[in-house]
Amino acid sequence: MATRTQDLPPKGGYGPIPFKRIPPKTYFKGATIFAAYLGISAGAFYLYGLNYKQIEKEEIEMRSARNAILPLLRAERDREFLKQLRRNRDEEAKLMANVPGWEVGTWYGEPIYKTLPEDTLITPMFKEFYGHTTYKAAADRAHIKLWN
């Protein structure tokens, strides 16, 4: 059987334990860093000013274009709305053609809105407007604000 020996420190002992703080090497002094910060900030503000003028010009141009085309887009939207109302009335006439006493836009000949003149446009509710379409088309339109 082999003899066992105890693990002992080296002859003369271990070296000293380094515990003193070693400061990092300084590349710049405080005044140099402050001057560099001011120089970079001044350059950034100058470039920002140049870009801001260009961005302002583009925003004014886009706002003017939007204001110019908005009446046309609203007119097209209103025109399509009225065309869809006409399609809904035609579909109602087709569906209820075999029902005796049914008149389109009334409830068996009785006007729905008795206090309004006949030529008044009543905006239909959402489900009434999309009554003759598929569920998917109505659901897509109902949740269109969630797309953004």
Tab-separated table of N, CA and C in Angstrom:
chain	number	residue	atom	x	y	z
A	1	MET	N	0.826	-1.163	0.000
A	1	MET	CA	0.000	0.000	0.000
A	1	MET	C	0.887	1.249	0.000
A	2	ALA	N	0.420	2.271	-0.820
A	2	ALA	CA	1.225	3.483	-0.944
A	2	ALA	C	1.003	4.385	0.255
A	3	THR	N	2.043	5.106	0.585
A	3	THR	CA	1.899	6.029	1.714
A	3	THR	C	1.225	7.310	1.232
A	4	ARG	N	0.441	7.866	2.085
A	4	ARG	CA	-0.273	9.083	1.723
A	4	ARG	C	0.486	10.274	2.290
A	5	THR	N	0.490	11.363	1.460
A	5	THR	CA	1.150	12.570	1.936
A	5	THR	C	0.135	13.702	1.980
A	6	GLN	N	0.330	14.593	2.897
A	6	GLN	CA	-0.570	15.708	3.052
A	6	GLN	C	-0.162	16.823	2.089
A	7	ASP	N	-1.179	17.502	1.502
A	7	ASP	CA	-0.924	18.625	0.595
A	7	ASP	C	-0.546	19.830	1.436
A	8	LEU	N	0.675	20.340	1.230
A	8	LEU	CA	1.173	21.425	2.058
A	8	LEU	C	1.484	22.635	1.207
A	9	PRO	N	1.594	23.841	1.804
A	9	PRO	CA	1.971	25.028	1.045
A	9	PRO	C	3.405	24.898	0.530
A	10	PRO	N	3.722	25.682	-0.535
A	10	PRO	CA	5.090	25.592	-1.037
A	10	PRO	C	6.090	26.099	0.007
A	11	LYS	N	7.354	25.750	-0.197
A	11	LYS	CA	8.382	26.180	0.745
A	11	LYS	C	8.478	27.694	0.701
A	12	GLY	N	8.473	28.344	1.755
A	12	GLY	CA	8.537	29.794	1.847
A	12	GLY	C	7.156	30.423	1.911
A	13	GLY	N	6.063	29.636	1.763
A	13	GLY	CA	4.701	30.130	1.889
A	13	GLY	C	4.129	30.680	0.589
A	14	TYR	N	2.849	30.997	0.667
A	14	TYR	CA	2.170	31.594	-0.477
A	14	TYR	C	2.549	33.058	-0.599
A	15	GLY	N	2.383	33.631	-1.834
A	15	GLY	CA	2.670	35.043	-2.054
A	15	GLY	C	1.578	35.911	-1.443
A	16	PRO	N	1.788	37.227	-1.398
A	16	PRO	CA	0.771	38.107	-0.812
A	16	PRO	C	-0.487	38.161	-1.694
A	17	ILE	N	-1.630	38.350	-1.074
A	17	ILE	CA	-2.916	38.442	-1.792
A	17	ILE	C	-3.098	39.893	-2.242
A	18	PRO	N	-3.278	40.119	-3.581
A	18	PRO	CA	-3.451	41.504	-4.046
A	18	PRO	C	-4.879	41.991	-3.742
A	19	PHE	N	-4.983	43.001	-2.929
A	19	PHE	CA	-6.306	43.523	-2.563
A	19	PHE	C	-6.406	45.021	-2.798
A	20	LYS	N	-5.304	45.675	-3.209
A	20	LYS	CA	-5.341	47.109	-3.472
A	20	LYS	C	-6.118	47.385	-4.756
A	21	ARG	N	-6.835	48.515	-4.798
A	21	ARG	CA	-7.598	48.907	-5.984
A	21	ARG	C	-6.638	49.367	-7.062
A	22	ILE	N	-6.880	48.828	-8.285
A	22	ILE	CA	-6.077	49.244	-9.426
A	22	ILE	C	-6.968	50.132	-10.279
A	23	PRO	N	-6.744	51.437	-10.311
A	23	PRO	CA	-7.634	52.326	-11.081
A	23	PRO	C	-7.464	52.104	-12.585
A	24	PRO	N	-8.575	52.284	-13.360
A	24	PRO	CA	-8.466	52.108	-14.810
A	24	PRO	C	-7.649	53.239	-15.432
A	25	LYS	N	-7.111	52.951	-16.601
A	25	LYS	CA	-6.297	53.942	-17.295
A	25	LYS	C	-7.212	55.042	-17.835
A	26	THR	N	-6.865	56.298	-17.632
A	26	THR	CA	-7.670	57.420	-18.115
A	26	THR	C	-7.155	57.855	-19.473
A	27	TYR	N	-8.071	57.931	-20.433
A	27	TYR	CA	-7.711	58.355	-21.783
A	27	TYR	C	-7.955	59.844	-21.986
A	28	PHE	N	-9.020	60.362	-21.360
A	28	PHE	CA	-9.362	61.771	-21.507
A	28	PHE	C	-9.625	62.362	-20.138
A	29	LYS	N	-9.398	63.647	-20.040
A	29	LYS	CA	-9.722	64.355	-18.797
A	29	LYS	C	-11.159	64.869	-18.888
A	30	GLY	N	-11.697	65.308	-17.799
A	30	GLY	CA	-13.088	65.761	-17.740
A	30	GLY	C	-13.379	66.912	-18.679
A	31	ALA	N	-12.485	67.860	-18.790
A	31	ALA	CA	-12.709	69.012	-19.667
A	31	ALA	C	-12.759	68.585	-21.128
A	32	THR	N	-11.920	67.621	-21.510
A	32	THR	CA	-11.905	67.126	-22.891
A	32	THR	C	-13.227	66.427	-23.228
A	33	ILE	N	-13.699	65.622	-22.307
A	33	ILE	CA	-14.968	64.919	-22.532
A	33	ILE	C	-16.118	65.921	-22.628
A	34	PHE	N	-16.128	66.925	-21.769
A	34	PHE	CA	-17.190	67.929	-21.791
A	34	PHE	C	-17.157	68.723	-23.096
A	35	ALA	N	-15.965	69.088	-23.569
A	35	ALA	CA	-15.839	69.821	-24.835
A	35	ALA	C	-16.302	68.954	-26.006
A	36	ALA	N	-15.959	67.672	-25.999
A	36	ALA	CA	-16.400	66.762	-27.066
A	36	ALA	C	-17.922	66.633	-27.062
A	37	TYR	N	-18.520	66.556	-25.882
A	37	TYR	CA	-19.977	66.466	-25.768
A	37	TYR	C	-20.638	67.708	-26.354
A	38	LEU	N	-20.115	68.886	-26.006
A	38	LEU	CA	-20.677	70.123	-26.534
A	38	LEU	C	-20.523	70.204	-28.054
A	39	GLY	N	-19.377	69.782	-28.578
A	39	GLY	CA	-19.156	69.811	-30.029
A	39	GLY	C	-20.089	68.867	-30.774
A	40	ILE	N	-20.237	67.659	-30.262
A	40	ILE	CA	-21.128	66.687	-30.910
A	40	ILE	C	-22.578	67.166	-30.826
A	41	SER	N	-22.970	67.723	-29.678
A	41	SER	CA	-24.339	68.223	-29.541
A	41	SER	C	-24.608	69.378	-30.499
A	42	ALA	N	-23.637	70.280	-30.647
A	42	ALA	CA	-23.816	71.410	-31.566
A	42	ALA	C	-23.973	70.914	-32.998
A	43	GLY	N	-23.133	69.949	-33.398
A	43	GLY	CA	-23.252	69.377	-34.746
A	43	GLY	C	-24.588	68.672	-34.950
A	44	ALA	N	-25.042	67.958	-33.926
A	44	ALA	CA	-26.325	67.250	-34.024
A	44	ALA	C	-27.483	68.229	-34.155
A	45	PHE	N	-27.430	69.325	-33.384
A	45	PHE	CA	-28.494	70.332	-33.491
A	45	PHE	C	-28.505	70.990	-34.868
A	46	TYR	N	-27.341	71.205	-35.440
A	46	TYR	CA	-27.269	71.785	-36.780
A	46	TYR	C	-27.889	70.835	-37.816
A	47	LEU	N	-27.510	69.542	-37.757
A	47	LEU	CA	-28.086	68.570	-38.699
A	47	LEU	C	-29.588	68.411	-38.471
A	48	TYR	N	-30.006	68.459	-37.215
A	48	TYR	CA	-31.437	68.382	-36.912
A	48	TYR	C	-32.175	69.558	-37.537
A	49	GLY	N	-31.575	70.743	-37.447
A	49	GLY	CA	-32.196	71.931	-38.041
A	49	GLY	C	-32.330	71.802	-39.550
A	50	LEU	N	-31.303	71.273	-40.197
A	50	LEU	CA	-31.391	71.067	-41.654
A	50	LEU	C	-32.486	70.078	-42.010
A	51	ASN	N	-32.553	68.969	-41.301
A	51	ASN	CA	-33.577	67.955	-41.580
A	51	ASN	C	-34.962	68.453	-41.210
A	52	TYR	N	-35.058	69.248	-40.153
A	52	TYR	CA	-36.364	69.731	-39.712
A	52	TYR	C	-37.003	70.607	-40.781
A	53	LYS	N	-36.202	71.437	-41.431
A	53	LYS	CA	-36.743	72.278	-42.496
A	53	LYS	C	-37.304	71.419	-43.630
A	54	GLN	N	-36.572	70.374	-44.005
A	54	GLN	CA	-37.025	69.491	-45.086
A	54	GLN	C	-38.292	68.740	-44.672
A	55	ILE	N	-38.311	68.258	-43.447
A	55	ILE	CA	-39.485	67.518	-42.965
A	55	ILE	C	-40.700	68.435	-42.905
A	56	GLU	N	-40.514	69.669	-42.454
A	56	GLU	CA	-41.619	70.630	-42.417
A	56	GLU	C	-42.175	70.876	-43.815
A	57	LYS	N	-41.293	71.031	-44.799
A	57	LYS	CA	-41.750	71.249	-46.177
A	57	LYS	C	-42.570	70.058	-46.674
A	58	GLU	N	-42.082	68.846	-46.401
A	58	GLU	CA	-42.800	67.647	-46.853
A	58	GLU	C	-44.147	67.504	-46.142
A	59	GLU	N	-44.187	67.812	-44.858
A	59	GLU	CA	-45.452	67.716	-44.124
A	59	GLU	C	-46.470	68.728	-44.639
A	60	ILE	N	-46.013	69.944	-44.952
A	60	ILE	CA	-46.923	70.954	-45.501
A	60	ILE	C	-47.453	70.493	-46.854
A	61	GLU	N	-46.572	69.918	-47.674
A	61	GLU	CA	-47.001	69.446	-48.991
A	61	GLU	C	-48.009	68.308	-48.868
A	62	MET	N	-47.749	67.365	-47.960
A	62	MET	CA	-48.674	66.244	-47.786
A	62	MET	C	-50.014	66.716	-47.218
A	63	ARG	N	-49.971	67.683	-46.291
A	63	ARG	CA	-51.213	68.221	-45.736
A	63	ARG	C	-52.025	68.923	-46.822
A	64	SER	N	-51.345	69.668	-47.689
A	64	SER	CA	-52.041	70.358	-48.772
A	64	SER	C	-52.650	69.355	-49.751
A	65	ALA	N	-51.897	68.298	-50.069
A	65	ALA	CA	-52.421	67.276	-50.975
A	65	ALA	C	-53.629	66.575	-50.367
A	66	ARG	N	-53.540	66.272	-49.067
A	66	ARG	CA	-54.662	65.611	-48.390
A	66	ARG	C	-55.889	66.510	-48.389
A	67	ASN	N	-55.686	67.812	-48.127
A	67	ASN	CA	-56.814	68.751	-48.127
A	67	ASN	C	-57.407	68.906	-49.527
A	68	ALA	N	-56.573	68.792	-50.559
A	68	ALA	CA	-57.069	68.944	-51.923
A	68	ALA	C	-57.880	67.729	-52.361
A	69	ILE	N	-57.472	66.525	-51.931
A	69	ILE	CA	-58.135	65.314	-52.425
A	69	ILE	C	-59.269	64.852	-51.509
A	70	LEU	N	-59.333	65.384	-50.288
A	70	LEU	CA	-60.345	64.935	-49.339
A	70	LEU	C	-61.783	65.113	-49.835
A	71	PRO	N	-62.162	66.247	-50.443
A	71	PRO	CA	-63.544	66.355	-50.932
A	71	PRO	C	-63.889	65.301	-51.980
A	72	LEU	N	-62.924	64.971	-52.838
A	72	LEU	CA	-63.159	63.940	-53.848
A	72	LEU	C	-63.366	62.578	-53.190
A	73	LEU	N	-62.534	62.248	-52.219
A	73	LEU	CA	-62.669	60.954	-51.536
A	73	LEU	C	-63.987	60.871	-50.767
A	74	ARG	N	-64.389	61.957	-50.141
A	74	ARG	CA	-65.667	61.954	-49.417
A	74	ARG	C	-66.840	61.816	-50.378
A	75	ALA	N	-66.763	62.484	-51.522
A	75	ALA	CA	-67.835	62.374	-52.514
A	75	ALA	C	-67.930	60.947	-53.042
A	76	GLU	N	-66.788	60.317	-53.302
A	76	GLU	CA	-66.800	58.927	-53.769
A	76	GLU	C	-67.353	57.988	-52.703
A	77	ARG	N	-66.989	58.246	-51.435
A	77	ARG	CA	-67.512	57.420	-50.351
A	77	ARG	C	-69.026	57.548	-50.258
A	78	ASP	N	-69.527	58.794	-50.327
A	78	ASP	CA	-70.971	59.020	-50.249
A	78	ASP	C	-71.693	58.416	-51.452
A	79	ARG	N	-71.081	58.513	-52.616
A	79	ARG	CA	-71.678	57.941	-53.833
A	79	ARG	C	-71.788	56.416	-53.719
A	80	GLU	N	-70.736	55.789	-53.217
A	80	GLU	CA	-70.774	54.334	-53.035
A	80	GLU	C	-71.781	53.946	-51.958
A	81	PHE	N	-71.927	54.762	-50.933
A	81	PHE	CA	-72.922	54.503	-49.887
A	81	PHE	C	-74.329	54.507	-50.478
A	82	LEU	N	-74.625	55.519	-51.303
A	82	LEU	CA	-75.948	55.592	-51.920
A	82	LEU	C	-76.178	54.443	-52.898
A	83	LYS	N	-75.125	54.047	-53.631
A	83	LYS	CA	-75.262	52.906	-54.546
A	83	LYS	C	-75.553	51.619	-53.770
A	84	GLN	N	-74.922	51.464	-52.590
A	84	GLN	CA	-75.184	50.275	-51.781
A	84	GLN	C	-76.600	50.302	-51.222
A	85	LEU	N	-77.079	51.474	-50.842
A	85	LEU	CA	-78.481	51.564	-50.398
A	85	LEU	C	-79.426	51.152	-51.517
A	86	ARG	N	-79.148	51.557	-52.748
A	86	ARG	CA	-79.965	51.172	-53.897
A	86	ARG	C	-79.900	49.655	-54.101
A	87	ARG	N	-78.699	49.083	-53.982
A	87	ARG	CA	-78.577	47.621	-54.135
A	87	ARG	C	-79.362	46.897	-53.045
A	88	ASN	N	-79.335	47.439	-51.821
A	88	ASN	CA	-80.105	46.818	-50.736
A	88	ASN	C	-81.603	46.874	-51.022
A	89	ARG	N	-82.089	48.007	-51.517
A	89	ARG	CA	-83.526	48.116	-51.843
A	89	ARG	C	-83.906	47.142	-52.965
A	90	ASP	N	-83.036	47.037	-53.982
A	90	ASP	CA	-83.311	46.095	-55.079
A	90	ASP	C	-83.326	44.658	-54.567
A	91	GLU	N	-82.405	44.334	-53.660
A	91	GLU	CA	-82.361	42.981	-53.098
A	91	GLU	C	-83.608	42.718	-52.259
A	92	GLU	N	-84.053	43.718	-51.497
A	92	GLU	CA	-85.272	43.558	-50.713
A	92	GLU	C	-86.473	43.342	-51.627
A	93	ALA	N	-86.537	44.077	-52.723
A	93	ALA	CA	-87.649	43.904	-53.668
A	93	ALA	C	-87.645	42.502	-54.256
A	94	LYS	N	-86.452	41.977	-54.555
A	94	LYS	CA	-86.355	40.635	-55.119
A	94	LYS	C	-86.754	39.575	-54.089
A	95	LEU	N	-86.267	39.741	-52.847
A	95	LEU	CA	-86.565	38.757	-51.803
A	95	LEU	C	-88.045	38.733	-51.435
A	96	MET	N	-88.677	39.890	-51.372
A	96	MET	CA	-90.048	39.981	-50.892
A	96	MET	C	-91.067	40.064	-52.031
A	97	ALA	N	-90.673	39.697	-53.231
A	97	ALA	CA	-91.570	39.793	-54.385
A	97	ALA	C	-92.805	38.905	-54.213
A	98	ASN	N	-92.675	37.779	-53.564
A	98	ASN	CA	-93.782	36.834	-53.414
A	98	ASN	C	-94.628	37.073	-52.163
A	99	VAL	N	-94.289	38.070	-51.368
A	99	VAL	CA	-95.048	38.347	-50.144
A	99	VAL	C	-96.146	39.343	-50.498
A	100	PRO	N	-97.412	38.974	-50.277
A	100	PRO	CA	-98.496	39.882	-50.637
A	100	PRO	C	-98.547	41.098	-49.702
A	101	GLY	N	-98.724	42.262	-50.291
A	101	GLY	CA	-98.864	43.501	-49.531
A	101	GLY	C	-97.530	44.133	-49.112
A	102	TRP	N	-96.430	43.547	-49.536
A	102	TRP	CA	-95.128	44.102	-49.141
A	102	TRP	C	-94.708	45.204	-50.093
A	103	GLU	N	-94.355	46.358	-49.532
A	103	GLU	CA	-93.787	47.453	-50.308
A	103	GLU	C	-92.378	47.703	-49.789
A	104	VAL	N	-91.459	47.937	-50.690
A	104	VAL	CA	-90.063	48.152	-50.302
A	104	VAL	C	-89.962	49.444	-49.499
A	105	GLY	N	-89.241	49.367	-48.377
A	105	GLY	CA	-89.033	50.534	-47.532
A	105	GLY	C	-90.156	50.787	-46.552
A	106	THR	N	-91.149	49.906	-46.475
A	106	THR	CA	-92.250	50.065	-45.522
A	106	THR	C	-92.446	48.754	-44.781
A	107	TRP	N	-93.316	48.783	-43.809
A	107	TRP	CA	-93.672	47.554	-43.102
A	107	TRP	C	-95.099	47.209	-43.497
A	108	TYR	N	-95.221	46.380	-44.514
A	108	TYR	CA	-96.506	45.989	-45.096
A	108	TYR	C	-97.343	47.208	-45.444
A	109	GLY	N	-96.720	48.182	-46.106
A	109	GLY	CA	-97.425	49.364	-46.568
A	109	GLY	C	-97.428	50.525	-45.583
A	110	GLU	N	-97.089	50.282	-44.323
A	110	GLU	CA	-97.029	51.339	-43.316
A	110	GLU	C	-95.631	51.955	-43.337
A	111	PRO	N	-95.518	53.290	-43.432
A	111	PRO	CA	-94.182	53.896	-43.384
A	111	PRO	C	-93.556	53.685	-42.011
A	112	ILE	N	-92.261	53.428	-42.008
A	112	ILE	CA	-91.559	53.156	-40.754
A	112	ILE	C	-91.400	54.443	-39.946
A	113	TYR	N	-91.048	55.537	-40.626
A	113	TYR	CA	-90.873	56.825	-39.960
A	113	TYR	C	-92.015	57.736	-40.418
A	114	LYS	N	-93.037	57.888	-39.586
A	114	LYS	CA	-94.231	58.614	-39.987
A	114	LYS	C	-94.077	60.124	-39.861
A	115	THR	N	-93.148	60.580	-39.036
A	115	THR	CA	-93.037	62.013	-38.794
A	115	THR	C	-92.055	62.706	-39.729
A	116	LEU	N	-91.367	61.937	-40.573
A	116	LEU	CA	-90.374	62.522	-41.476
A	116	LEU	C	-90.936	62.613	-42.883
A	117	PRO	N	-90.521	63.602	-43.653
A	117	PRO	CA	-90.945	63.659	-45.059
A	117	PRO	C	-90.442	62.441	-45.823
A	118	GLU	N	-91.112	62.131	-46.946
A	118	GLU	CA	-90.764	60.928	-47.703
A	118	GLU	C	-89.364	60.985	-48.300
A	119	ASP	N	-88.884	62.172	-48.651
A	119	ASP	CA	-87.589	62.269	-49.321
A	119	ASP	C	-86.417	62.407	-48.346
A	120	THR	N	-86.638	62.138	-47.054
A	120	THR	CA	-85.562	62.219	-46.059
A	120	THR	C	-84.753	60.921	-46.079
A	121	LEU	N	-83.434	61.052	-46.100
A	121	LEU	CA	-82.560	59.881	-46.068
A	121	LEU	C	-82.327	59.481	-44.626
A	122	ILE	N	-82.696	58.261	-44.287
A	122	ILE	CA	-82.453	57.718	-42.958
A	122	ILE	C	-81.262	56.792	-43.078
A	123	THR	N	-80.199	57.102	-42.356
A	123	THR	CA	-79.011	56.248	-42.405
A	123	THR	C	-79.316	54.941	-41.700
A	124	PRO	N	-79.147	53.815	-42.386
A	124	PRO	CA	-79.483	52.535	-41.765
A	124	PRO	C	-78.461	52.135	-40.712
A	125	MET	N	-78.889	51.250	-39.819
A	125	MET	CA	-77.967	50.702	-38.830
A	125	MET	C	-76.966	49.806	-39.553
A	126	PHE	N	-75.898	49.472	-38.859
A	126	PHE	CA	-74.825	48.685	-39.470
A	126	PHE	C	-75.335	47.343	-39.975
A	127	LYS	N	-76.062	46.622	-39.136
A	127	LYS	CA	-76.544	45.292	-39.545
A	127	LYS	C	-77.563	45.386	-40.666
A	128	GLU	N	-78.326	46.455	-40.699
A	128	GLU	CA	-79.287	46.644	-41.782
A	128	GLU	C	-78.562	46.967	-43.092
A	129	PHE	N	-77.502	47.769	-43.002
A	129	PHE	CA	-76.749	48.142	-44.201
A	129	PHE	C	-76.057	46.921	-44.805
A	130	TYR	N	-75.525	46.036	-43.946
A	130	TYR	CA	-74.840	44.834	-44.423
A	130	TYR	C	-75.731	43.600	-44.336
A	131	GLY	N	-77.035	43.797	-44.401
A	131	GLY	CA	-77.965	42.694	-44.246
A	131	GLY	C	-77.923	41.682	-45.376
A	132	HIS	N	-77.564	42.096	-46.592
A	132	HIS	CA	-77.595	41.189	-47.738
A	132	HIS	C	-76.196	40.791	-48.179
A	133	THR	N	-75.260	40.769	-47.281
A	133	THR	CA	-73.890	40.388	-47.623
A	133	THR	C	-73.487	39.158	-46.825
A	134	THR	N	-72.307	38.676	-47.082
A	134	THR	CA	-71.827	37.514	-46.338
A	134	THR	C	-71.416	37.945	-44.939
A	135	TYR	N	-71.378	36.975	-44.039
A	135	TYR	CA	-70.970	37.275	-42.669
A	135	TYR	C	-69.530	37.783	-42.632
A	136	LYS	N	-68.668	37.188	-43.450
A	136	LYS	CA	-67.254	37.574	-43.451
A	136	LYS	C	-67.075	39.033	-43.862
A	137	ALA	N	-67.800	39.462	-44.887
A	137	ALA	CA	-67.671	40.855	-45.336
A	137	ALA	C	-68.140	41.819	-44.251
A	138	ALA	N	-69.238	41.492	-43.587
A	138	ALA	CA	-69.746	42.358	-42.516
A	138	ALA	C	-68.796	42.353	-41.323
A	139	ALA	N	-68.256	41.179	-40.980
A	139	ALA	CA	-67.332	41.095	-39.843
A	139	ALA	C	-66.041	41.841	-40.145
A	140	ASP	N	-65.542	41.721	-41.373
A	140	ASP	CA	-64.325	42.455	-41.749
A	140	ASP	C	-64.548	43.951	-41.629
A	141	ARG	N	-65.698	44.414	-42.071
A	141	ARG	CA	-65.978	45.852	-42.023
A	141	ARG	C	-66.223	46.314	-40.583
A	142	ALA	N	-66.826	45.442	-39.770
A	142	ALA	CA	-67.105	45.812	-38.382
A	142	ALA	C	-65.812	45.971	-37.591
A	143	HIS	N	-64.801	45.189	-37.930
A	143	HIS	CA	-63.554	45.204	-37.167
A	143	HIS	C	-62.424	45.884	-37.935
A	144	ILE	N	-62.759	46.774	-38.866
A	144	ILE	CA	-61.724	47.413	-39.677
A	144	ILE	C	-60.809	48.288	-38.838
A	145	LYS	N	-61.314	48.840	-37.739
A	145	LYS	CA	-60.467	49.684	-36.892
A	145	LYS	C	-59.419	48.866	-36.155
A	146	LEU	N	-59.640	47.570	-36.021
A	146	LEU	CA	-58.649	46.724	-35.360
A	146	LEU	C	-57.473	46.399	-36.282
A	147	TRP	N	-57.603	46.658	-37.574
A	147	TRP	CA	-56.520	46.353	-38.511
A	147	TRP	C	-55.355	47.305	-38.345
A	148	ASN	N	-55.597	48.496	-37.853
A	148	ASN	CA	-54.520	49.487	-37.740
A	148	ASN	C	-53.715	49.296	-36.504
